[in-house]
């Protein structure tokens, strides 16, 4: 028997202590440990103070700017006409968004990768900052990623005059000079299948181009400039080349020197499921003045330089969202009681959190490995080492984007559930992480498009890319000394054999395409396994504080039942059955 408690009211009765986030660098043992392994001691020492500082900022003023952007009353608005029926097409964004443009410049979020203050480690440094920045700032990472991609495309394919004109803006740390860039590909006939694009580019006598058409999605429409695809018209024959081989890449400023838009009409702002503070618009191009970047008809491979950067941002964005969501769920677990226990003492709750932790650790390894390779491919001298890194990065990028985004989004949804009904409340922040992470499975290539990109790499290299993948992974785990890790390595070898068997026995295109997602995910799993084993061995050898957890992570990950599951042999009858299941008895493929 207990005495009758006072009546609960809005002023009396139980109040839950809310979960809190501390410094997002110092509180994140997994992140700190990965950086310690990947960076030489002097580089680590050089950049750590900056990360500690930013780790505080992202739960302080930067979080407030992100909250301001995400506030529905500040979502982007479009004013198309002024009071005198003059077309103005003004997009208003949140004050927080404008502030974040300045912060991004000052923090060097793009610049670091090109100033290269720590040579090939600069990408790790840059992405470490991005990892902290992204979950607080309401998808401001979108314009940053495209700006970074545009800088890279210019570095690789721009003329000297273009580099001189645009790079000082894109790479500036001075907010008054800093420019962001858009990247316009998607049109009404095709997002994944860009070759169906309708937008046309007409050559002018002075060597510039005039662009006319309609872009269906333009993210971060308030950017200062853009890189866009269009189909060049041959004025002699008044004809175009159809398909993606007719597309070229162009660069254009958003406004003319007089401040008017550069042949662009903002048709409509998009009404999206998430990324609500990010201005995304349909655009009519009514004579945009532009310059050709790279060679005519090579637009898709030239813009791939941007895609291959933004795809790493997408993976990093989801990992960082995963980490933030997990941090909230973990802090809640040590503050919340249920069924006579604190949540961190309830076996099923702890087990659920541990599963999320495992996916987070695996995905973190993949994302930072991608950043490491990106930096190496941009900085190492030409030679076999760089060539192997480039081949590995080409294959790793679609695998990382597809695998990390898909598995990470599920983990964020799980974190929401770990707070029960409170997790579903907007103010707690998990809804925003989930919504804003979800887009990463879609933009810059859906999971299936990326799985087909993996096949593209295998086809182009006659499966030689897999030799490099296998050799790289086996080199990483070659010298493990711990018995549990030795077992893990046996399973890594088996998983690689399974993939090799599939590739060497499957040549039929339908079979390959139908299995592309399974193949990509098997590669993601084994890649994470090898990286986790490498990390655990390093942690053990160096008596790292969390070596025991690193060992458990690597061992458990490689022991997952799906880790060594062979890829199914293709059965055409199953595909026909799939078609009937989905589309009815008369369906066939
Ligand atoms: C936090 C993160 C934020 C991210 C912000 C993003 C916001 C921006 C929003 C958007 O813009 S979303 C739109 C993004 N669109 C896509 O990602 C397009 C998705 N579709 C594909 O990726 C298709 O696979 C592709 C358009 C590339 C197919 O094009 P094609 O021309 O039908 O493919 P094809 O013929 O196989 O390839 C043409 C050439 O490009 C080939 O080179 P070659 O001509 O030399 O043989 C390919 O090797 C090359 N290529 C294709 N993908 C490549 C690539 N090269 C390098 N890397 C790649 N990823």
CSV table of C-alpha atoms in Angstrom, one decimal, residues 7-329:
chain,number,residue,atom,x,y,z
A,7,UNK,CA,-3.7,14.6,-8.3
A,8,UNK,CA,-1.6,14.9,-11.5
A,9,UNK,CA,-2.2,18.1,-13.4
A,10,UNK,CA,-0.4,20.1,-15.9
A,11,UNK,CA,1.5,21.7,-13.0
A,12,UNK,CA,2.0,18.7,-10.8
A,13,UNK,CA,2.9,15.0,-11.2
A,14,UNK,CA,5.6,13.3,-13.2
A,15,UNK,CA,7.9,15.2,-15.6
A,16,UNK,CA,10.4,13.2,-17.7
A,17,UNK,CA,13.9,14.6,-17.8
A,18,UNK,CA,14.5,15.1,-21.5
A,19,UNK,CA,17.4,13.6,-23.4
A,20,UNK,CA,20.3,16.0,-24.0
A,21,UNK,CA,23.2,16.2,-26.5
A,22,UNK,CA,26.6,17.2,-25.3
A,23,UNK,CA,29.6,18.1,-27.4
A,24,UNK,CA,29.2,16.1,-30.5
A,25,UNK,CA,32.9,15.4,-31.0
A,26,UNK,CA,34.0,14.6,-27.5
A,27,UNK,CA,30.8,12.5,-26.8
A,28,UNK,CA,31.2,10.3,-29.9
A,29,UNK,CA,33.8,7.6,-29.1
A,30,UNK,CA,33.2,5.8,-32.4
A,31,UNK,CA,33.9,8.9,-34.5
A,32,UNK,CA,36.9,9.9,-32.4
A,33,UNK,CA,38.4,6.4,-32.7
A,34,UNK,CA,37.9,6.3,-36.5
A,35,UNK,CA,39.7,9.6,-36.9
A,36,UNK,CA,42.5,8.5,-34.6
A,37,UNK,CA,43.1,5.4,-36.7
A,38,UNK,CA,42.8,7.1,-40.1
A,39,UNK,CA,45.0,10.2,-39.3
A,40,UNK,CA,48.7,10.4,-38.5
A,41,UNK,CA,49.3,11.7,-35.0
A,42,UNK,CA,50.5,15.1,-36.2
A,43,UNK,CA,47.5,15.6,-38.4
A,44,UNK,CA,45.1,14.5,-35.7
A,45,UNK,CA,46.7,16.9,-33.3
A,46,UNK,CA,46.5,19.7,-35.8
A,47,UNK,CA,42.8,19.4,-36.5
A,48,UNK,CA,41.3,18.2,-33.2
A,49,UNK,CA,40.8,21.5,-31.5
A,50,UNK,CA,38.7,22.6,-34.5
A,51,UNK,CA,36.5,19.5,-34.2
A,52,UNK,CA,36.1,20.0,-30.4
A,53,UNK,CA,35.0,23.6,-31.0
A,54,UNK,CA,32.6,22.6,-33.8
A,55,UNK,CA,31.3,19.8,-31.6
A,56,UNK,CA,30.0,22.4,-29.2
A,57,UNK,CA,28.8,24.8,-31.9
A,58,UNK,CA,26.6,22.2,-33.6
A,59,UNK,CA,24.5,21.8,-30.4
A,60,UNK,CA,24.5,25.6,-29.9
A,61,UNK,CA,24.2,28.4,-32.5
A,62,UNK,CA,24.2,26.1,-35.5
A,63,UNK,CA,21.4,23.9,-34.1
A,64,UNK,CA,19.4,27.2,-33.6
A,65,UNK,CA,20.0,28.2,-37.2
A,66,UNK,CA,18.9,24.7,-38.4
A,67,UNK,CA,15.8,24.9,-36.2
A,68,UNK,CA,15.0,28.3,-37.7
A,69,UNK,CA,15.3,26.8,-41.2
A,70,UNK,CA,13.0,23.9,-40.3
A,71,UNK,CA,10.4,26.1,-38.6
A,72,UNK,CA,7.3,25.9,-40.9
A,73,UNK,CA,6.8,29.6,-40.7
A,74,UNK,CA,10.2,30.1,-42.3
A,75,UNK,CA,10.0,27.6,-45.1
A,76,UNK,CA,10.9,28.9,-48.6
A,77,UNK,CA,8.3,31.2,-50.3
A,78,UNK,CA,8.1,32.2,-53.9
A,79,UNK,CA,6.9,35.6,-55.1
A,80,UNK,CA,6.6,35.5,-58.9
A,81,UNK,CA,5.2,39.0,-59.6
A,82,UNK,CA,5.5,42.4,-58.0
A,83,UNK,CA,2.6,44.8,-57.6
A,84,UNK,CA,3.0,46.0,-61.2
A,85,UNK,CA,2.8,42.6,-62.7
A,86,UNK,CA,6.5,42.5,-63.4
A,87,UNK,CA,8.0,39.0,-63.2
A,88,UNK,CA,10.4,38.9,-60.2
A,89,UNK,CA,10.6,35.3,-59.1
A,90,UNK,CA,12.0,36.0,-55.7
A,91,UNK,CA,12.5,33.1,-53.3
A,92,UNK,CA,12.7,34.0,-49.7
A,93,UNK,CA,14.5,31.6,-47.4
A,94,UNK,CA,14.8,31.4,-43.6
A,95,UNK,CA,17.2,33.8,-41.9
A,96,UNK,CA,18.9,30.7,-40.5
A,97,UNK,CA,19.6,29.5,-44.1
A,98,UNK,CA,21.4,32.8,-44.9
A,99,UNK,CA,23.4,32.6,-41.7
A,100,UNK,CA,24.4,29.0,-42.6
A,101,UNK,CA,25.7,30.1,-45.9
A,102,UNK,CA,28.1,32.4,-44.0
A,103,UNK,CA,29.0,29.8,-41.5
A,104,UNK,CA,29.8,27.3,-44.2
A,105,UNK,CA,32.2,29.7,-45.8
A,106,UNK,CA,33.9,30.6,-42.5
A,107,UNK,CA,34.2,27.0,-41.4
A,108,UNK,CA,35.7,26.2,-44.7
A,109,UNK,CA,33.3,23.4,-45.3
A,110,UNK,CA,34.1,23.4,-49.0
A,111,UNK,CA,37.5,25.2,-48.9
A,112,UNK,CA,39.3,22.6,-46.7
A,113,UNK,CA,39.1,20.0,-49.5
A,114,UNK,CA,40.8,22.3,-52.0
A,115,UNK,CA,43.2,24.2,-49.7
A,116,UNK,CA,44.4,20.7,-48.6
A,117,UNK,CA,45.9,21.9,-45.3
A,118,UNK,CA,46.7,18.3,-44.4
A,119,UNK,CA,47.3,16.9,-47.9
A,120,UNK,CA,45.5,13.6,-48.6
A,121,UNK,CA,43.9,13.7,-45.1
A,122,UNK,CA,42.1,16.9,-46.0
A,123,UNK,CA,38.9,15.1,-47.2
A,124,UNK,CA,38.8,13.2,-43.8
A,125,UNK,CA,39.1,16.6,-42.0
A,126,UNK,CA,36.4,18.1,-44.2
A,127,UNK,CA,34.0,15.2,-43.9
A,128,UNK,CA,34.6,15.1,-40.1
A,129,UNK,CA,33.3,18.7,-40.0
A,130,UNK,CA,30.5,17.8,-42.3
A,131,UNK,CA,29.6,14.8,-40.1
A,132,UNK,CA,29.2,17.2,-37.1
A,133,UNK,CA,27.5,20.0,-39.2
A,134,UNK,CA,24.9,18.0,-41.2
A,135,UNK,CA,22.5,16.7,-38.5
A,136,UNK,CA,22.1,20.2,-37.0
A,137,UNK,CA,21.6,22.3,-40.1
A,138,UNK,CA,18.4,21.2,-41.8
A,139,UNK,CA,20.0,19.9,-45.0
A,140,UNK,CA,22.2,22.9,-45.6
A,141,UNK,CA,24.7,20.1,-46.6
A,142,UNK,CA,22.8,19.9,-49.9
A,143,UNK,CA,24.2,23.2,-51.3
A,144,UNK,CA,27.5,22.5,-49.7
A,145,UNK,CA,27.8,19.1,-51.4
A,146,UNK,CA,26.8,20.5,-54.8
A,147,UNK,CA,29.3,23.4,-54.4
A,148,UNK,CA,32.0,21.0,-53.6
A,149,UNK,CA,31.0,18.8,-56.6
A,150,UNK,CA,31.0,21.9,-58.9
A,151,UNK,CA,34.5,22.8,-57.7
A,152,UNK,CA,35.7,19.3,-58.4
A,153,UNK,CA,34.1,19.3,-61.9
A,154,UNK,CA,35.8,22.6,-62.6
A,155,UNK,CA,39.1,21.4,-61.3
A,156,UNK,CA,38.9,18.3,-63.5
A,157,UNK,CA,37.2,19.7,-66.6
A,158,UNK,CA,37.0,23.5,-66.5
A,159,UNK,CA,39.0,25.9,-68.6
A,160,UNK,CA,41.6,28.1,-67.0
A,161,UNK,CA,39.3,31.1,-67.4
A,162,UNK,CA,36.4,29.2,-65.6
A,163,UNK,CA,38.7,28.2,-62.8
A,164,UNK,CA,39.9,31.7,-62.4
A,165,UNK,CA,36.4,33.1,-62.4
A,166,UNK,CA,34.4,30.6,-60.3
A,167,UNK,CA,36.8,28.7,-58.0
A,168,UNK,CA,37.7,31.8,-55.8
A,169,UNK,CA,34.0,32.1,-55.0
A,170,UNK,CA,33.2,28.5,-54.4
A,171,UNK,CA,36.3,28.0,-52.2
A,172,UNK,CA,36.1,31.3,-50.4
A,173,UNK,CA,36.1,31.5,-46.6
A,174,UNK,CA,34.8,35.1,-46.9
A,175,UNK,CA,31.0,35.1,-46.6
A,176,UNK,CA,30.8,38.2,-48.8
A,177,UNK,CA,32.6,36.3,-51.6
A,178,UNK,CA,31.3,32.8,-51.1
A,179,UNK,CA,29.0,31.3,-53.7
A,180,UNK,CA,27.0,28.1,-53.6
A,181,UNK,CA,26.3,26.1,-56.8
A,182,UNK,CA,23.2,24.1,-57.9
A,183,UNK,CA,23.3,21.0,-60.1
A,184,UNK,CA,20.4,20.7,-62.5
A,185,UNK,CA,19.9,17.3,-64.1
A,186,UNK,CA,16.4,16.0,-63.5
A,187,UNK,CA,13.7,16.8,-66.1
A,188,UNK,CA,10.1,15.7,-66.5
A,189,UNK,CA,10.8,12.7,-68.7
A,190,UNK,CA,13.7,11.3,-66.6
A,191,UNK,CA,15.4,11.6,-63.3
A,192,UNK,CA,17.3,8.4,-63.2
A,193,UNK,CA,17.3,8.1,-67.0
A,194,UNK,CA,18.8,11.5,-67.7
A,195,UNK,CA,19.3,10.6,-71.4
A,196,UNK,CA,15.6,11.5,-71.9
A,197,UNK,CA,16.3,15.2,-71.1
A,198,UNK,CA,14.5,17.8,-73.3
A,199,UNK,CA,16.5,21.0,-72.5
A,200,UNK,CA,18.3,22.4,-75.5
A,201,UNK,CA,21.5,24.4,-75.8
A,202,UNK,CA,22.0,26.8,-78.7
A,203,UNK,CA,25.5,27.9,-79.7
A,204,UNK,CA,26.2,31.6,-80.0
A,205,UNK,CA,28.8,33.4,-82.2
A,206,UNK,CA,30.9,34.4,-79.2
A,207,UNK,CA,31.4,30.8,-78.0
A,208,UNK,CA,28.7,30.9,-75.3
A,209,UNK,CA,25.5,29.0,-75.2
A,210,UNK,CA,21.8,29.9,-74.7
A,211,UNK,CA,19.8,27.3,-72.8
A,212,UNK,CA,16.0,26.7,-73.2
A,213,UNK,CA,14.0,24.0,-71.4
A,214,UNK,CA,12.5,22.9,-68.2
A,215,UNK,CA,14.1,21.5,-65.1
A,216,UNK,CA,11.8,19.5,-62.9
A,217,UNK,CA,14.0,19.5,-59.7
A,218,UNK,CA,16.5,22.2,-58.8
A,219,UNK,CA,17.8,21.8,-55.3
A,220,UNK,CA,19.0,24.9,-53.4
A,221,UNK,CA,17.6,27.1,-56.1
A,222,UNK,CA,18.9,30.2,-54.4
A,223,UNK,CA,22.4,29.2,-55.2
A,224,UNK,CA,24.6,31.8,-57.1
A,225,UNK,CA,25.4,29.5,-60.0
A,226,UNK,CA,24.7,26.1,-61.4
A,227,UNK,CA,26.0,23.2,-63.4
A,228,UNK,CA,23.4,21.8,-65.7
A,229,UNK,CA,22.9,19.3,-68.5
A,230,UNK,CA,21.5,20.3,-71.9
A,231,UNK,CA,21.3,18.9,-75.4
A,232,UNK,CA,23.4,20.8,-77.9
A,233,UNK,CA,21.7,21.9,-81.1
A,234,UNK,CA,23.8,21.7,-84.2
A,235,UNK,CA,22.9,24.9,-86.0
A,236,UNK,CA,24.2,23.7,-89.4
A,237,UNK,CA,21.8,20.7,-89.5
A,238,UNK,CA,19.3,22.0,-86.9
A,239,UNK,CA,19.4,18.7,-85.2
A,240,UNK,CA,20.4,17.1,-81.9
A,241,UNK,CA,21.9,13.8,-80.9
A,242,UNK,CA,19.3,11.8,-78.9
A,243,UNK,CA,19.9,9.9,-75.7
A,244,UNK,CA,22.6,10.6,-73.0
A,245,UNK,CA,25.4,10.9,-75.6
A,246,UNK,CA,23.8,14.1,-76.8
A,247,UNK,CA,24.0,15.8,-73.4
A,248,UNK,CA,26.7,18.3,-72.5
A,249,UNK,CA,27.5,20.0,-69.2
A,250,UNK,CA,27.2,23.8,-68.8
A,251,UNK,CA,28.0,26.3,-66.2
A,252,UNK,CA,25.9,29.4,-65.6
A,253,UNK,CA,25.4,32.2,-63.1
A,254,UNK,CA,22.0,32.5,-61.6
A,255,UNK,CA,21.8,36.3,-62.2
A,256,UNK,CA,23.0,38.7,-64.9
A,257,UNK,CA,25.4,41.5,-63.9
A,258,UNK,CA,22.3,43.8,-63.6
A,259,UNK,CA,20.9,41.6,-60.9
A,260,UNK,CA,18.1,40.1,-63.0
A,261,UNK,CA,17.7,36.3,-63.3
A,262,UNK,CA,19.8,34.9,-66.1
A,263,UNK,CA,17.0,33.5,-68.4
A,264,UNK,CA,15.3,31.6,-65.6
A,265,UNK,CA,11.7,31.6,-64.5
A,266,UNK,CA,10.8,29.9,-61.2
A,267,UNK,CA,7.8,27.9,-62.2
A,268,UNK,CA,6.9,26.5,-58.7
A,269,UNK,CA,8.4,25.5,-55.4
A,270,UNK,CA,8.2,21.8,-54.7
A,271,UNK,CA,6.1,20.5,-51.8
A,272,UNK,CA,8.4,17.8,-50.4
A,273,UNK,CA,8.1,15.2,-47.7
A,274,UNK,CA,11.2,16.5,-46.0
A,275,UNK,CA,14.1,18.9,-46.5
A,276,UNK,CA,11.4,21.5,-46.0
A,277,UNK,CA,13.7,24.5,-45.4
A,278,UNK,CA,15.7,23.7,-48.6
A,279,UNK,CA,14.4,25.7,-51.6
A,280,UNK,CA,13.7,23.2,-54.4
A,281,UNK,CA,12.0,24.5,-57.5
A,282,UNK,CA,10.7,23.7,-61.0
A,283,UNK,CA,12.5,26.0,-63.4
A,284,UNK,CA,11.8,27.2,-66.9
A,285,UNK,CA,14.9,28.1,-68.8
A,286,UNK,CA,14.0,30.9,-71.2
A,287,UNK,CA,17.4,31.7,-72.6
A,288,UNK,CA,20.0,31.1,-69.9
A,289,UNK,CA,23.5,32.3,-70.9
A,290,UNK,CA,25.9,29.5,-70.2
A,291,UNK,CA,29.4,28.1,-71.0
A,292,UNK,CA,30.3,24.6,-72.0
A,293,UNK,CA,32.3,22.6,-69.4
A,294,UNK,CA,34.3,19.7,-70.9
A,295,UNK,CA,33.6,18.2,-74.3
A,296,UNK,CA,30.4,18.3,-76.2
A,297,UNK,CA,28.4,15.1,-75.8
A,298,UNK,CA,30.3,14.2,-72.6
A,299,UNK,CA,27.9,15.8,-70.2
A,300,UNK,CA,27.1,12.6,-68.2
A,301,UNK,CA,30.6,11.5,-67.5
A,302,UNK,CA,31.7,15.1,-66.8
A,303,UNK,CA,28.8,15.7,-64.3
A,304,UNK,CA,29.7,12.3,-62.7
A,305,UNK,CA,32.6,14.1,-61.0
A,306,UNK,CA,29.9,16.0,-59.1
A,307,UNK,CA,27.7,13.0,-58.5
A,308,UNK,CA,30.6,11.0,-57.1
A,309,UNK,CA,31.2,13.7,-54.5
A,310,UNK,CA,27.6,14.3,-53.6
A,311,UNK,CA,27.0,10.6,-53.2
A,312,UNK,CA,29.7,10.5,-50.5
A,313,UNK,CA,27.9,13.4,-48.8
A,314,UNK,CA,24.7,11.5,-48.9
A,315,UNK,CA,26.3,8.5,-47.1
A,316,UNK,CA,27.9,10.8,-44.6
A,317,UNK,CA,24.7,12.7,-44.1
A,318,UNK,CA,22.8,9.5,-43.2
A,319,UNK,CA,25.6,8.2,-40.9
A,320,UNK,CA,25.7,11.5,-39.0
A,321,UNK,CA,21.8,11.5,-38.7
A,322,UNK,CA,22.0,7.9,-37.4
A,323,UNK,CA,24.6,8.9,-34.8
A,324,UNK,CA,22.5,11.9,-33.7
A,325,UNK,CA,19.3,9.9,-33.4
A,326,UNK,CA,21.2,7.1,-31.6
A,327,UNK,CA,22.7,9.6,-29.2
A,328,UNK,CA,19.2,10.9,-28.3
A,329,UNK,CA,17.9,7.3,-27.8
